[in-house]
mmCIF file of C-alpha atoms in Angstrom:
data_model
loop_
_atom_site.group_PDB
_atom_site.id
_atom_site.type_symbol
_atom_site.label_atom_id
_atom_site.label_comp_id
_atom_site.label_asym_id
_atom_site.label_seq_id
_atom_site.Cartn_x
_atom_site.Cartn_y
_atom_site.Cartn_z
ATOM 1 C CA UNK A 1 -145.501 -180.820 -40.239
ATOM 2 C CA UNK A 2 -145.705 -177.079 -40.630
ATOM 3 C CA UNK A 3 -146.981 -175.519 -43.819
ATOM 4 C CA UNK A 4 -144.021 -174.162 -45.736
ATOM 5 C CA UNK A 5 -143.793 -170.877 -47.612
ATOM 6 C CA UNK A 6 -143.935 -172.284 -51.136
ATOM 7 C CA UNK A 7 -143.200 -168.927 -52.742
ATOM 8 C CA UNK A 8 -139.479 -169.548 -52.159
ATOM 9 C CA UNK A 9 -139.430 -173.277 -52.996
ATOM 10 C CA UNK A 10 -138.120 -174.493 -56.316
ATOM 11 C CA UNK A 11 -140.382 -176.657 -58.399
ATOM 12 C CA UNK A 12 -139.823 -180.406 -57.987
ATOM 13 C CA UNK A 13 -137.968 -182.415 -60.592
ATOM 14 C CA UNK A 14 -140.205 -183.344 -63.494
ATOM 15 C CA UNK A 15 -142.299 -180.168 -63.415
ATOM 16 C CA UNK A 16 -141.598 -179.081 -67.007
ATOM 17 C CA UNK A 17 -143.201 -182.174 -68.611
ATOM 18 C CA UNK A 18 -146.308 -181.588 -66.490
ATOM 19 C CA UNK A 19 -146.493 -177.999 -67.715
ATOM 20 C CA UNK A 20 -146.240 -179.258 -71.290
ATOM 21 C CA UNK A 21 -148.953 -181.875 -70.644
ATOM 22 C CA UNK A 22 -151.267 -179.143 -69.328
ATOM 23 C CA UNK A 23 -150.671 -176.928 -72.362
ATOM 24 C CA UNK A 24 -151.196 -179.820 -74.760
ATOM 25 C CA UNK A 25 -154.471 -180.850 -73.104
ATOM 26 C CA UNK A 26 -155.932 -177.383 -72.564
ATOM 27 C CA UNK A 27 -155.470 -177.335 -68.788
ATOM 28 C CA UNK A 28 -154.440 -174.424 -66.617
ATOM 29 C CA UNK A 29 -151.064 -175.033 -64.960
ATOM 30 C CA UNK A 30 -149.847 -173.653 -61.641
ATOM 31 C CA UNK A 31 -146.388 -174.789 -60.517
ATOM 32 C CA UNK A 32 -146.997 -173.592 -56.951
ATOM 33 C CA UNK A 33 -150.781 -173.438 -56.495
ATOM 34 C CA UNK A 34 -152.627 -171.616 -53.733
ATOM 35 C CA UNK A 35 -152.340 -173.808 -50.634
ATOM 36 C CA UNK A 36 -155.518 -172.299 -49.181
ATOM 37 C CA UNK A 37 -157.589 -173.819 -51.980
ATOM 38 C CA UNK A 38 -156.445 -177.292 -50.960
ATOM 39 C CA UNK A 39 -156.705 -176.500 -47.236
ATOM 40 C CA UNK A 40 -160.404 -175.738 -47.749
ATOM 41 C CA UNK A 41 -160.886 -179.446 -48.572
ATOM 42 C CA UNK A 42 -159.359 -180.520 -45.263
ATOM 43 C CA UNK A 43 -159.610 -182.519 -43.140
ATOM 44 C CA UNK A 44 -159.356 -185.522 -45.401
ATOM 45 C CA UNK A 45 -160.967 -188.624 -43.958
ATOM 46 C CA UNK A 46 -158.491 -191.243 -45.177
ATOM 47 C CA UNK A 47 -155.461 -189.189 -46.241
ATOM 48 C CA UNK A 48 -152.995 -187.019 -44.391
ATOM 49 C CA UNK A 49 -152.930 -183.343 -45.329
ATOM 50 C CA UNK A 50 -149.565 -182.458 -46.905
ATOM 51 C CA UNK A 51 -147.870 -179.174 -46.017
ATOM 52 C CA UNK A 52 -147.524 -178.203 -49.688
ATOM 53 C CA UNK A 53 -148.898 -178.921 -53.148
ATOM 54 C CA UNK A 54 -147.124 -178.572 -56.487
ATOM 55 C CA UNK A 55 -147.804 -178.808 -60.217
ATOM 56 C CA UNK A 56 -151.563 -178.308 -60.250
ATOM 57 C CA UNK A 57 -153.385 -178.789 -63.539
ATOM 58 C CA UNK A 58 -157.037 -177.843 -63.715
ATOM 59 C CA UNK A 59 -159.851 -177.542 -66.193
ATOM 60 C CA UNK A 60 -163.567 -177.881 -66.814
ATOM 61 C CA UNK A 61 -165.227 -181.283 -66.755
ATOM 62 C CA UNK A 62 -168.703 -181.122 -68.279
ATOM 63 C CA UNK A 63 -170.661 -179.105 -65.687
ATOM 64 C CA UNK A 64 -167.896 -179.551 -63.132
ATOM 65 C CA UNK A 65 -164.220 -178.872 -62.612
ATOM 66 C CA UNK A 66 -161.185 -181.083 -61.960
ATOM 67 C CA UNK A 67 -157.839 -180.216 -60.390
ATOM 68 C CA UNK A 68 -154.938 -182.673 -60.204
ATOM 69 C CA UNK A 69 -151.904 -181.840 -58.094
ATOM 70 C CA UNK A 70 -148.893 -183.372 -56.408
ATOM 71 C CA UNK A 71 -149.017 -183.555 -52.591
ATOM 72 C CA UNK A 72 -145.595 -182.814 -51.096
ATOM 73 C CA UNK A 73 -145.486 -184.831 -47.895
ATOM 74 C CA UNK A 74 -142.185 -183.655 -46.453
ATOM 75 C CA UNK A 75 -140.835 -180.814 -44.372
ATOM 76 C CA UNK A 76 -138.846 -178.031 -45.994
ATOM 77 C CA UNK A 77 -135.446 -179.175 -47.162
ATOM 78 C CA UNK A 78 -136.444 -182.848 -47.377
ATOM 79 C CA UNK A 79 -137.695 -185.072 -50.173
ATOM 80 C CA UNK A 80 -140.898 -187.075 -49.633
ATOM 81 C CA UNK A 81 -140.642 -190.846 -49.340
ATOM 82 C CA UNK A 82 -142.738 -191.123 -52.495
ATOM 83 C CA UNK A 83 -144.511 -188.900 -54.994
ATOM 84 C CA UNK A 84 -148.009 -189.207 -56.381
ATOM 85 C CA UNK A 85 -151.058 -187.336 -57.697
ATOM 86 C CA UNK A 86 -154.436 -186.498 -56.161
ATOM 87 C CA UNK A 87 -157.524 -185.437 -58.128
ATOM 88 C CA UNK A 88 -160.157 -183.044 -56.788
ATOM 89 C CA UNK A 89 -163.494 -182.849 -58.576
ATOM 90 C CA UNK A 90 -166.136 -180.188 -58.004
ATOM 91 C CA UNK A 91 -169.531 -181.139 -59.431
ATOM 92 C CA UNK A 92 -172.950 -179.767 -58.459
ATOM 93 C CA UNK A 93 -174.668 -183.161 -58.692
ATOM 94 C CA UNK A 94 -172.396 -185.042 -56.302
ATOM 95 C CA UNK A 95 -174.335 -185.798 -53.137
ATOM 96 C CA UNK A 96 -173.804 -187.614 -49.864
ATOM 97 C CA UNK A 97 -170.735 -188.256 -47.755
ATOM 98 C CA UNK A 98 -168.667 -191.419 -47.571
ATOM 99 C CA UNK A 99 -165.056 -192.419 -48.066
ATOM 100 C CA UNK A 100 -163.047 -195.549 -48.665
ATOM 101 C CA UNK A 101 -159.469 -196.737 -48.578
ATOM 102 C CA UNK A 102 -158.106 -199.781 -50.362
ATOM 103 C CA UNK A 103 -154.599 -200.785 -49.346
ATOM 104 C CA UNK A 104 -152.079 -198.621 -47.520
ATOM 105 C CA UNK A 105 -149.869 -195.882 -48.906
ATOM 106 C CA UNK A 106 -147.661 -193.124 -47.582
ATOM 107 C CA UNK A 107 -150.730 -190.841 -47.821
ATOM 108 C CA UNK A 108 -152.848 -193.012 -45.535
ATOM 109 C CA UNK A 109 -154.026 -191.200 -42.445
ATOM 110 C CA UNK A 110 -153.217 -193.190 -39.316
ATOM 111 C CA UNK A 111 -153.814 -190.574 -36.589
ATOM 112 C CA UNK A 112 -156.714 -188.241 -35.834
ATOM 113 C CA UNK A 113 -155.412 -185.449 -33.627
ATOM 114 C CA UNK A 114 -158.107 -183.216 -32.212
ATOM 115 C CA UNK A 115 -160.961 -185.126 -33.856
ATOM 116 C CA UNK A 116 -162.430 -188.592 -33.787
ATOM 117 C CA UNK A 117 -161.926 -190.848 -36.815
ATOM 118 C CA UNK A 118 -164.959 -191.229 -39.067
ATOM 119 C CA UNK A 119 -167.133 -194.254 -38.245
ATOM 120 C CA UNK A 120 -166.347 -197.412 -40.174
ATOM 121 C CA UNK A 121 -169.191 -198.815 -42.211
ATOM 122 C CA UNK A 122 -170.167 -201.699 -44.465
ATOM 123 C CA UNK A 123 -171.989 -201.388 -47.770
ATOM 124 C CA UNK A 124 -173.330 -204.937 -47.657
ATOM 125 C CA UNK A 125 -171.444 -206.117 -50.756
ATOM 126 C CA UNK A 126 -169.014 -208.830 -49.591
ATOM 127 C CA UNK A 127 -166.637 -208.264 -52.508
ATOM 128 C CA UNK A 128 -166.320 -204.579 -51.599
ATOM 129 C CA UNK A 129 -166.384 -204.993 -47.829
ATOM 130 C CA UNK A 130 -163.609 -207.597 -47.937
ATOM 131 C CA UNK A 131 -161.389 -205.315 -50.009
ATOM 132 C CA UNK A 132 -162.139 -201.761 -48.861
ATOM 133 C CA UNK A 133 -162.244 -199.957 -45.547
ATOM 134 C CA UNK A 134 -165.310 -197.732 -45.774
ATOM 135 C CA UNK A 135 -166.250 -194.758 -43.618
ATOM 136 C CA UNK A 136 -169.574 -192.920 -43.423
ATOM 137 C CA UNK A 137 -171.305 -190.639 -40.917
ATOM 138 C CA UNK A 138 -173.695 -192.346 -38.505
ATOM 139 C CA UNK A 139 -177.116 -192.492 -40.087
ATOM 140 C CA UNK A 140 -175.717 -192.568 -43.622
ATOM 141 C CA UNK A 141 -176.268 -195.568 -45.871
ATOM 142 C CA UNK A 142 -172.811 -195.836 -47.468
ATOM 143 C CA UNK A 143 -174.075 -198.036 -50.284
ATOM 144 C CA UNK A 144 -176.353 -195.181 -51.363
ATOM 145 C CA UNK A 145 -173.331 -192.860 -51.660
ATOM 146 C CA UNK A 146 -170.770 -195.330 -52.988
ATOM 147 C CA UNK A 147 -173.195 -196.532 -55.632
ATOM 148 C CA UNK A 148 -173.065 -200.098 -57.001
ATOM 149 C CA UNK A 149 -171.830 -198.908 -60.402
ATOM 150 C CA UNK A 150 -168.956 -197.008 -58.797
ATOM 151 C CA UNK A 151 -167.987 -199.984 -56.661
ATOM 152 C CA UNK A 152 -168.131 -202.312 -59.676
ATOM 153 C CA UNK A 153 -165.891 -199.965 -61.637
ATOM 154 C CA UNK A 154 -163.323 -199.745 -58.848
ATOM 155 C CA UNK A 155 -163.358 -203.491 -58.269
ATOM 156 C CA UNK A 156 -162.893 -204.134 -61.995
ATOM 157 C CA UNK A 157 -159.905 -201.761 -61.972
ATOM 158 C CA UNK A 158 -158.522 -203.464 -58.862
ATOM 159 C CA UNK A 159 -158.404 -199.979 -57.438
ATOM 160 C CA UNK A 160 -156.024 -199.184 -54.607
ATOM 161 C CA UNK A 161 -155.881 -195.753 -53.045
ATOM 162 C CA UNK A 162 -158.221 -193.276 -51.416
ATOM 163 C CA UNK A 163 -161.675 -192.091 -52.405
ATOM 164 C CA UNK A 164 -163.801 -189.500 -50.657
ATOM 165 C CA UNK A 165 -167.220 -188.311 -51.721
ATOM 166 C CA UNK A 166 -168.898 -185.289 -50.193
ATOM 167 C CA UNK A 167 -171.616 -182.893 -51.337
ATOM 168 C CA UNK A 168 -170.370 -181.278 -54.580
ATOM 169 C CA UNK A 169 -166.961 -182.920 -54.317
ATOM 170 C CA UNK A 170 -164.798 -185.983 -54.919
ATOM 171 C CA UNK A 171 -161.199 -186.615 -53.854
ATOM 172 C CA UNK A 172 -159.410 -189.458 -55.615
ATOM 173 C CA UNK A 173 -155.921 -190.874 -55.116
ATOM 174 C CA UNK A 174 -154.898 -193.843 -57.229
ATOM 175 C CA UNK A 175 -151.921 -195.640 -55.722
ATOM 176 C CA UNK A 176 -149.016 -196.250 -58.053
ATOM 177 C CA UNK A 177 -149.424 -193.087 -60.117
ATOM 178 C CA UNK A 178 -146.652 -190.501 -60.140
ATOM 179 C CA UNK A 179 -146.285 -186.874 -61.240
ATOM 180 C CA UNK A 180 -145.565 -187.525 -64.904
ATOM 181 C CA UNK A 181 -147.353 -187.357 -68.230
ATOM 182 C CA UNK A 182 -148.228 -191.052 -68.412
ATOM 183 C CA UNK A 183 -149.876 -191.001 -64.993
ATOM 184 C CA UNK A 184 -151.774 -187.804 -65.821
ATOM 185 C CA UNK A 185 -153.138 -189.513 -68.939
ATOM 186 C CA UNK A 186 -154.226 -192.508 -66.866
ATOM 187 C CA UNK A 187 -155.823 -190.381 -64.164
ATOM 188 C CA UNK A 188 -157.726 -188.291 -66.688
ATOM 189 C CA UNK A 189 -159.155 -191.483 -68.162
ATOM 190 C CA UNK A 190 -159.998 -192.711 -64.663
ATOM 191 C CA UNK A 191 -161.609 -189.572 -63.212
ATOM 192 C CA UNK A 192 -164.486 -189.022 -65.692
ATOM 193 C CA UNK A 193 -165.571 -192.659 -65.419
ATOM 194 C CA UNK A 194 -165.489 -192.517 -61.605
ATOM 195 C CA UNK A 195 -167.500 -189.289 -61.553
ATOM 196 C CA UNK A 196 -170.084 -190.680 -63.964
ATOM 197 C CA UNK A 197 -170.546 -193.781 -61.822
ATOM 198 C CA UNK A 198 -170.716 -191.678 -58.635
ATOM 199 C CA UNK A 199 -173.537 -189.736 -60.307
ATOM 200 C CA UNK A 200 -175.372 -192.958 -61.180
ATOM 201 C CA UNK A 201 -174.647 -192.856 -64.915
#
């Protein structure tokens, strides 16, 4: 799918409540955020890269920063098959590289054009390995990146979605959330706990 010129695209339905949520919670709101900022995170290891993003809310998180936005996975003139939210966290203490997918969603990456898929890996925890598909670079100990506390938290939540950790960054998609105020509240409760556990807290 080609990247669309979002400067001429109307905001999706439901944008006004998101703007109000951002104002109420002290977040910056961009209805049509800079696509290049998101493109700098690509390629995603477990998710497809959408041609556009909408309704970004962003703000400080302790010594880091979080941005939540709606990926628009459809060509111009078409509606996506589903709508959701993805969180991006920038934090100086995040280290290591590994990713995981639990379940399948319309964001799940199924093809790797021009690059090999990341190597699959096991963390050695049967409960996690039976539930999640984990990826990590060769030579990386994925269990040292996806720390036990983080895995326990996600298992307790019965997490489904996509998680990617990289130096200074985390990408988190929780399946079943949608671009609305209730889901933003849930995700903003979810993200700080996940970051803390990824940092070993």
